[in-house]
Amino acid sequence: IIDFAPWDKTWVDAFYDAEVRKMDERLFGRLRRLLAELDLDDDTVLIVSADHGEELLEDGLIGHASTYKEGRLYEEVARIPLIVRAPGRLAAGGRPPAVVQAIDVMPTVLELTGTPVPADVQGRSLVPLLRGESLPARPAFLETSAGGYGADPEQYSRRTRAITQARWKLIWYTPG
């Protein structure tokens, strides 16, 4: 257990930013250069996402310890990056003002590649948002448990659920 002072957040944020930059340079930069060398850059859809966000002392923890220990669903853990690059298919730059979900990635990939999206898919394509258009607002549902992937039956029975809509979020803790 490490105790952090409030002023430690500055260096924690800087360390995290440096790690993101390192990934940009060492992985994504090399990938982009390779795609350009192979003359595939303009024909490649590149999507980057994650399975969880990172706590950077917003609520006293670092990493994603709360998902392991307590099963929290605060924004710093629930918000994940979603970066989409599809040259010639999307508006350049921008940050859509909408809540999207991981289940939206697959129908987005299908649409970007010209593949029909099955009618029974739960998510929706984000292509309209990525082109600068709008999509109807909808709630997002989240769920987790304490213990992470190594949860024992008792930990797994304690569920944390949340629903977000516009600027509101309801978090509901269910005892075992």
PDB file of C-alpha atoms in Angstrom:
ATOM      1  CA  ILE A   1       0.000   0.000   0.000  1.00  0.00           C
ATOM      2  CA  ILE A   2       1.327   3.396  -0.983  1.00  0.00           C
ATOM      3  CA  ASP A   3      -0.096   6.649   0.304  1.00  0.00           C
ATOM      4  CA  PHE A   4      -0.059   9.552  -2.116  1.00  0.00           C
ATOM      5  CA  ALA A   5      -0.242  13.235  -1.310  1.00  0.00           C
ATOM      6  CA  PRO A   6      -2.525  15.515  -3.359  1.00  0.00           C
ATOM      7  CA  TRP A   7       0.483  17.123  -5.070  1.00  0.00           C
ATOM      8  CA  ASP A   8       1.616  13.688  -6.350  1.00  0.00           C
ATOM      9  CA  LYS A   9      -1.107  13.822  -9.031  1.00  0.00           C
ATOM     10  CA  THR A  10       1.064  16.145 -11.148  1.00  0.00           C
ATOM     11  CA  TRP A  11       3.878  13.610 -11.524  1.00  0.00           C
ATOM     12  CA  VAL A  12       1.443  10.677 -11.853  1.00  0.00           C
ATOM     13  CA  ASP A  13      -0.260  12.463 -14.775  1.00  0.00           C
ATOM     14  CA  ALA A  14       3.128  13.278 -16.334  1.00  0.00           C
ATOM     15  CA  PHE A  15       4.254   9.643 -16.036  1.00  0.00           C
ATOM     16  CA  TYR A  16       1.033   8.442 -17.676  1.00  0.00           C
ATOM     17  CA  ASP A  17       1.349  11.008 -20.479  1.00  0.00           C
ATOM     18  CA  ALA A  18       4.929   9.821 -21.088  1.00  0.00           C
ATOM     19  CA  GLU A  19       3.739   6.213 -21.361  1.00  0.00           C
ATOM     20  CA  VAL A  20       1.081   7.222 -23.900  1.00  0.00           C
ATOM     21  CA  ARG A  21       3.674   9.127 -25.915  1.00  0.00           C
ATOM     22  CA  LYS A  22       6.028   6.137 -25.816  1.00  0.00           C
ATOM     23  CA  MET A  23       3.253   3.880 -27.208  1.00  0.00           C
ATOM     24  CA  ASP A  24       2.546   6.484 -29.887  1.00  0.00           C
ATOM     25  CA  GLU A  25       6.174   6.568 -30.976  1.00  0.00           C
ATOM     26  CA  ARG A  26       7.219   2.936 -30.552  1.00  0.00           C
ATOM     27  CA  LEU A  27       4.092   1.139 -31.693  1.00  0.00           C
ATOM     28  CA  PHE A  28       1.733   3.370 -33.635  1.00  0.00           C
ATOM     29  CA  GLY A  29       4.445   5.477 -35.240  1.00  0.00           C
ATOM     30  CA  ARG A  30       6.231   2.352 -36.461  1.00  0.00           C
ATOM     31  CA  LEU A  31       2.942   0.879 -37.679  1.00  0.00           C
ATOM     32  CA  ARG A  32       2.069   4.031 -39.642  1.00  0.00           C
ATOM     33  CA  ARG A  33       5.546   4.131 -41.212  1.00  0.00           C
ATOM     34  CA  LEU A  34       5.274   0.462 -42.196  1.00  0.00           C
ATOM     35  CA  LEU A  35       1.826   0.979 -43.716  1.00  0.00           C
ATOM     36  CA  ALA A  36       3.189   3.935 -45.702  1.00  0.00           C
ATOM     37  CA  GLU A  37       6.213   1.922 -46.903  1.00  0.00           C
ATOM     38  CA  LEU A  38       3.875  -0.850 -48.084  1.00  0.00           C
ATOM     39  CA  ASP A  39       1.583   1.715 -49.727  1.00  0.00           C
ATOM     40  CA  LEU A  40      -1.299   0.560 -47.500  1.00  0.00           C
ATOM     41  CA  ASP A  41      -1.714   3.697 -45.403  1.00  0.00           C
ATOM     42  CA  ASP A  42      -4.705   5.075 -47.324  1.00  0.00           C
ATOM     43  CA  ASP A  43      -6.428   1.678 -47.474  1.00  0.00           C
ATOM     44  CA  THR A  44      -6.135   0.754 -43.791  1.00  0.00           C
ATOM     45  CA  VAL A  45      -8.698   1.342 -41.064  1.00  0.00           C
ATOM     46  CA  LEU A  46      -6.911   1.703 -37.736  1.00  0.00           C
ATOM     47  CA  ILE A  47      -8.880   1.497 -34.484  1.00  0.00           C
ATOM     48  CA  VAL A  48      -7.349   1.773 -31.024  1.00  0.00           C
ATOM     49  CA  SER A  49      -9.301   1.110 -27.848  1.00  0.00           C
ATOM     50  CA  ALA A  50      -8.916  -0.451 -24.407  1.00  0.00           C
ATOM     51  CA  ASP A  51     -10.781  -2.619 -21.927  1.00  0.00           C
ATOM     52  CA  HIS A  52     -10.733  -0.072 -19.088  1.00  0.00           C
ATOM     53  CA  GLY A  53      -9.553   3.382 -18.184  1.00  0.00           C
ATOM     54  CA  GLU A  54      -6.896   4.266 -15.641  1.00  0.00           C
ATOM     55  CA  GLU A  55      -7.213   5.845 -12.237  1.00  0.00           C
ATOM     56  CA  LEU A  56      -4.690   8.624 -11.772  1.00  0.00           C
ATOM     57  CA  LEU A  57      -5.513   9.592  -8.177  1.00  0.00           C
ATOM     58  CA  GLU A  58      -8.940  11.045  -9.086  1.00  0.00           C
ATOM     59  CA  ASP A  59     -10.458   9.000  -6.243  1.00  0.00           C
ATOM     60  CA  GLY A  60      -7.297   8.092  -4.386  1.00  0.00           C
ATOM     61  CA  LEU A  61      -6.143   5.088  -6.410  1.00  0.00           C
ATOM     62  CA  ILE A  62      -3.704   4.495  -9.274  1.00  0.00           C
ATOM     63  CA  GLY A  63      -4.084   2.047 -12.139  1.00  0.00           C
ATOM     64  CA  HIS A  64      -7.334   0.165 -12.017  1.00  0.00           C
ATOM     65  CA  ALA A  65      -7.076  -1.134  -8.499  1.00  0.00           C
ATOM     66  CA  SER A  66     -10.675  -0.245  -7.730  1.00  0.00           C
ATOM     67  CA  THR A  67     -11.921  -2.674 -10.356  1.00  0.00           C
ATOM     68  CA  TYR A  68      -9.885  -5.378  -8.700  1.00  0.00           C
ATOM     69  CA  LYS A  69     -10.560  -4.535  -5.072  1.00  0.00           C
ATOM     70  CA  GLU A  70     -13.997  -2.957  -5.044  1.00  0.00           C
ATOM     71  CA  GLY A  71     -15.574  -3.102  -8.470  1.00  0.00           C
ATOM     72  CA  ARG A  72     -16.015   0.657  -8.900  1.00  0.00           C
ATOM     73  CA  LEU A  73     -17.436   2.185 -12.070  1.00  0.00           C
ATOM     74  CA  TYR A  74     -16.269   5.777 -11.752  1.00  0.00           C
ATOM     75  CA  GLU A  75     -15.543   7.674 -14.971  1.00  0.00           C
ATOM     76  CA  GLU A  76     -11.769   7.283 -14.824  1.00  0.00           C
ATOM     77  CA  VAL A  77     -12.182   3.489 -15.098  1.00  0.00           C
ATOM     78  CA  ALA A  78     -15.313   3.387 -17.273  1.00  0.00           C
ATOM     79  CA  ARG A  79     -14.116   5.835 -19.941  1.00  0.00           C
ATOM     80  CA  ILE A  80     -11.882   4.198 -22.515  1.00  0.00           C
ATOM     81  CA  PRO A  81     -10.066   5.580 -25.512  1.00  0.00           C
ATOM     82  CA  LEU A  82     -11.526   4.983 -28.947  1.00  0.00           C
ATOM     83  CA  ILE A  83      -9.380   6.312 -31.751  1.00  0.00           C
ATOM     84  CA  VAL A  84     -10.490   5.674 -35.328  1.00  0.00           C
ATOM     85  CA  ARG A  85      -8.438   6.459 -38.422  1.00  0.00           C
ATOM     86  CA  ALA A  86      -9.957   5.706 -41.805  1.00  0.00           C
ATOM     87  CA  PRO A  87      -8.443   7.919 -44.507  1.00  0.00           C
ATOM     88  CA  GLY A  88     -10.949   9.174 -47.066  1.00  0.00           C
ATOM     89  CA  ARG A  89     -13.893   7.749 -45.134  1.00  0.00           C
ATOM     90  CA  LEU A  90     -14.187  10.099 -42.152  1.00  0.00           C
ATOM     91  CA  ALA A  91     -13.967  13.742 -41.183  1.00  0.00           C
ATOM     92  CA  ALA A  92     -10.455  14.625 -40.047  1.00  0.00           C
ATOM     93  CA  GLY A  93      -9.953  15.149 -36.333  1.00  0.00           C
ATOM     94  CA  GLY A  94     -12.650  15.937 -33.856  1.00  0.00           C
ATOM     95  CA  ARG A  95     -14.174  14.460 -30.769  1.00  0.00           C
ATOM     96  CA  PRO A  96     -17.840  13.474 -31.081  1.00  0.00           C
ATOM     97  CA  PRO A  97     -19.929  14.795 -28.171  1.00  0.00           C
ATOM     98  CA  ALA A  98     -21.607  11.459 -27.533  1.00  0.00           C
ATOM     99  CA  VAL A  99     -21.327   8.473 -25.226  1.00  0.00           C
ATOM    100  CA  VAL A 100     -20.401   5.411 -27.228  1.00  0.00           C
ATOM    101  CA  GLN A 101     -19.807   1.852 -26.108  1.00  0.00           C
ATOM    102  CA  ALA A 102     -17.372  -0.951 -26.892  1.00  0.00           C
ATOM    103  CA  ILE A 103     -20.247  -2.879 -28.499  1.00  0.00           C
ATOM    104  CA  ASP A 104     -20.339  -0.119 -31.139  1.00  0.00           C
ATOM    105  CA  VAL A 105     -16.857  -0.973 -32.459  1.00  0.00           C
ATOM    106  CA  MET A 106     -17.803  -4.106 -34.422  1.00  0.00           C
ATOM    107  CA  PRO A 107     -20.677  -2.551 -36.410  1.00  0.00           C
ATOM    108  CA  THR A 108     -18.452   0.477 -37.063  1.00  0.00           C
ATOM    109  CA  VAL A 109     -15.688  -1.731 -38.474  1.00  0.00           C
ATOM    110  CA  LEU A 110     -18.212  -3.604 -40.602  1.00  0.00           C
ATOM    111  CA  GLU A 111     -19.620  -0.393 -42.077  1.00  0.00           C
ATOM    112  CA  LEU A 112     -16.169   1.111 -42.694  1.00  0.00           C
ATOM    113  CA  THR A 113     -15.151  -2.024 -44.589  1.00  0.00           C
ATOM    114  CA  GLY A 114     -18.382  -2.205 -46.612  1.00  0.00           C
ATOM    115  CA  THR A 115     -19.560  -5.363 -44.849  1.00  0.00           C
ATOM    116  CA  PRO A 116     -23.271  -5.671 -44.017  1.00  0.00           C
ATOM    117  CA  VAL A 117     -24.077  -5.248 -40.323  1.00  0.00           C
ATOM    118  CA  PRO A 118     -26.302  -8.111 -39.101  1.00  0.00           C
ATOM    119  CA  ALA A 119     -29.712  -6.935 -37.875  1.00  0.00           C
ATOM    120  CA  ASP A 120     -29.305  -8.617 -34.473  1.00  0.00           C
ATOM    121  CA  VAL A 121     -26.078  -6.799 -33.535  1.00  0.00           C
ATOM    122  CA  GLN A 122     -26.466  -5.009 -30.190  1.00  0.00           C
ATOM    123  CA  GLY A 123     -24.191  -2.081 -30.975  1.00  0.00           C
ATOM    124  CA  ARG A 124     -24.583   0.565 -33.649  1.00  0.00           C
ATOM    125  CA  SER A 125     -22.197   1.925 -36.202  1.00  0.00           C
ATOM    126  CA  LEU A 126     -20.466   5.135 -35.160  1.00  0.00           C
ATOM    127  CA  VAL A 127     -19.700   6.130 -38.753  1.00  0.00           C
ATOM    128  CA  PRO A 128     -22.265   8.981 -38.727  1.00  0.00           C
ATOM    129  CA  LEU A 129     -20.595  10.469 -35.609  1.00  0.00           C
ATOM    130  CA  LEU A 130     -17.170  10.023 -37.156  1.00  0.00           C
ATOM    131  CA  ARG A 131     -18.348  11.922 -40.250  1.00  0.00           C
ATOM    132  CA  GLY A 132     -19.438  14.849 -38.093  1.00  0.00           C
ATOM    133  CA  GLU A 133     -23.139  13.943 -38.075  1.00  0.00           C
ATOM    134  CA  SER A 134     -25.198  13.101 -35.003  1.00  0.00           C
ATOM    135  CA  LEU A 135     -26.762   9.968 -33.581  1.00  0.00           C
ATOM    136  CA  PRO A 136     -29.676   9.792 -31.150  1.00  0.00           C
ATOM    137  CA  ALA A 137     -28.573   9.783 -27.512  1.00  0.00           C
ATOM    138  CA  ARG A 138     -28.968   6.515 -25.664  1.00  0.00           C
ATOM    139  CA  PRO A 139     -28.054   5.188 -22.252  1.00  0.00           C
ATOM    140  CA  ALA A 140     -24.896   3.193 -21.627  1.00  0.00           C
ATOM    141  CA  PHE A 141     -24.921   0.203 -19.288  1.00  0.00           C
ATOM    142  CA  LEU A 142     -21.900  -0.946 -17.285  1.00  0.00           C
ATOM    143  CA  GLU A 143     -21.282  -3.866 -14.949  1.00  0.00           C
ATOM    144  CA  THR A 144     -18.351  -5.295 -13.014  1.00  0.00           C
ATOM    145  CA  SER A 145     -17.499  -7.182  -9.843  1.00  0.00           C
ATOM    146  CA  ALA A 146     -14.773  -7.068  -7.246  1.00  0.00           C
ATOM    147  CA  GLY A 147     -11.835  -9.363  -7.808  1.00  0.00           C
ATOM    148  CA  GLY A 148     -11.388  -8.836 -11.540  1.00  0.00           C
ATOM    149  CA  TYR A 149     -10.811 -11.883 -13.712  1.00  0.00           C
ATOM    150  CA  GLY A 150      -9.549 -13.846 -10.681  1.00  0.00           C
ATOM    151  CA  ALA A 151     -12.709 -13.283  -8.620  1.00  0.00           C
ATOM    152  CA  ASP A 152     -13.834 -16.062  -6.341  1.00  0.00           C
ATOM    153  CA  PRO A 153     -17.581 -16.893  -6.200  1.00  0.00           C
ATOM    154  CA  GLU A 154     -18.157 -14.581  -3.220  1.00  0.00           C
ATOM    155  CA  GLN A 155     -16.435 -11.626  -4.891  1.00  0.00           C
ATOM    156  CA  TYR A 156     -18.164 -12.306  -8.187  1.00  0.00           C
ATOM    157  CA  SER A 157     -21.574 -12.304  -6.506  1.00  0.00           C
ATOM    158  CA  ARG A 158     -21.080  -8.665  -5.432  1.00  0.00           C
ATOM    159  CA  ARG A 159     -21.986  -6.764  -8.567  1.00  0.00           C
ATOM    160  CA  THR A 160     -21.614  -3.104  -9.407  1.00  0.00           C
ATOM    161  CA  ARG A 161     -23.881  -1.830 -12.133  1.00  0.00           C
ATOM    162  CA  ALA A 162     -24.266   1.606 -13.659  1.00  0.00           C
ATOM    163  CA  ILE A 163     -26.330   3.383 -16.249  1.00  0.00           C
ATOM    164  CA  THR A 164     -25.404   6.697 -17.820  1.00  0.00           C
ATOM    165  CA  GLN A 165     -27.643   9.052 -19.740  1.00  0.00           C
ATOM    166  CA  ALA A 166     -26.517  12.472 -20.906  1.00  0.00           C
ATOM    167  CA  ARG A 167     -24.809  14.068 -17.869  1.00  0.00           C
ATOM    168  CA  TRP A 168     -26.223  11.638 -15.293  1.00  0.00           C
ATOM    169  CA  LYS A 169     -24.902   8.377 -13.926  1.00  0.00           C
ATOM    170  CA  LEU A 170     -26.514   5.981 -11.456  1.00  0.00           C
ATOM    171  CA  ILE A 171     -24.238   3.462  -9.763  1.00  0.00           C
ATOM    172  CA  TRP A 172     -25.862   0.567  -7.933  1.00  0.00           C
ATOM    173  CA  TYR A 173     -23.916  -1.770  -5.649  1.00  0.00           C
ATOM    174  CA  THR A 174     -25.474  -5.207  -5.168  1.00  0.00           C
ATOM    175  CA  PRO A 175     -24.371  -7.206  -2.125  1.00  0.00           C
ATOM    176  CA  GLY A 176     -23.613 -10.909  -2.590  1.00  0.00           C
TER     177      GLY A 176
END
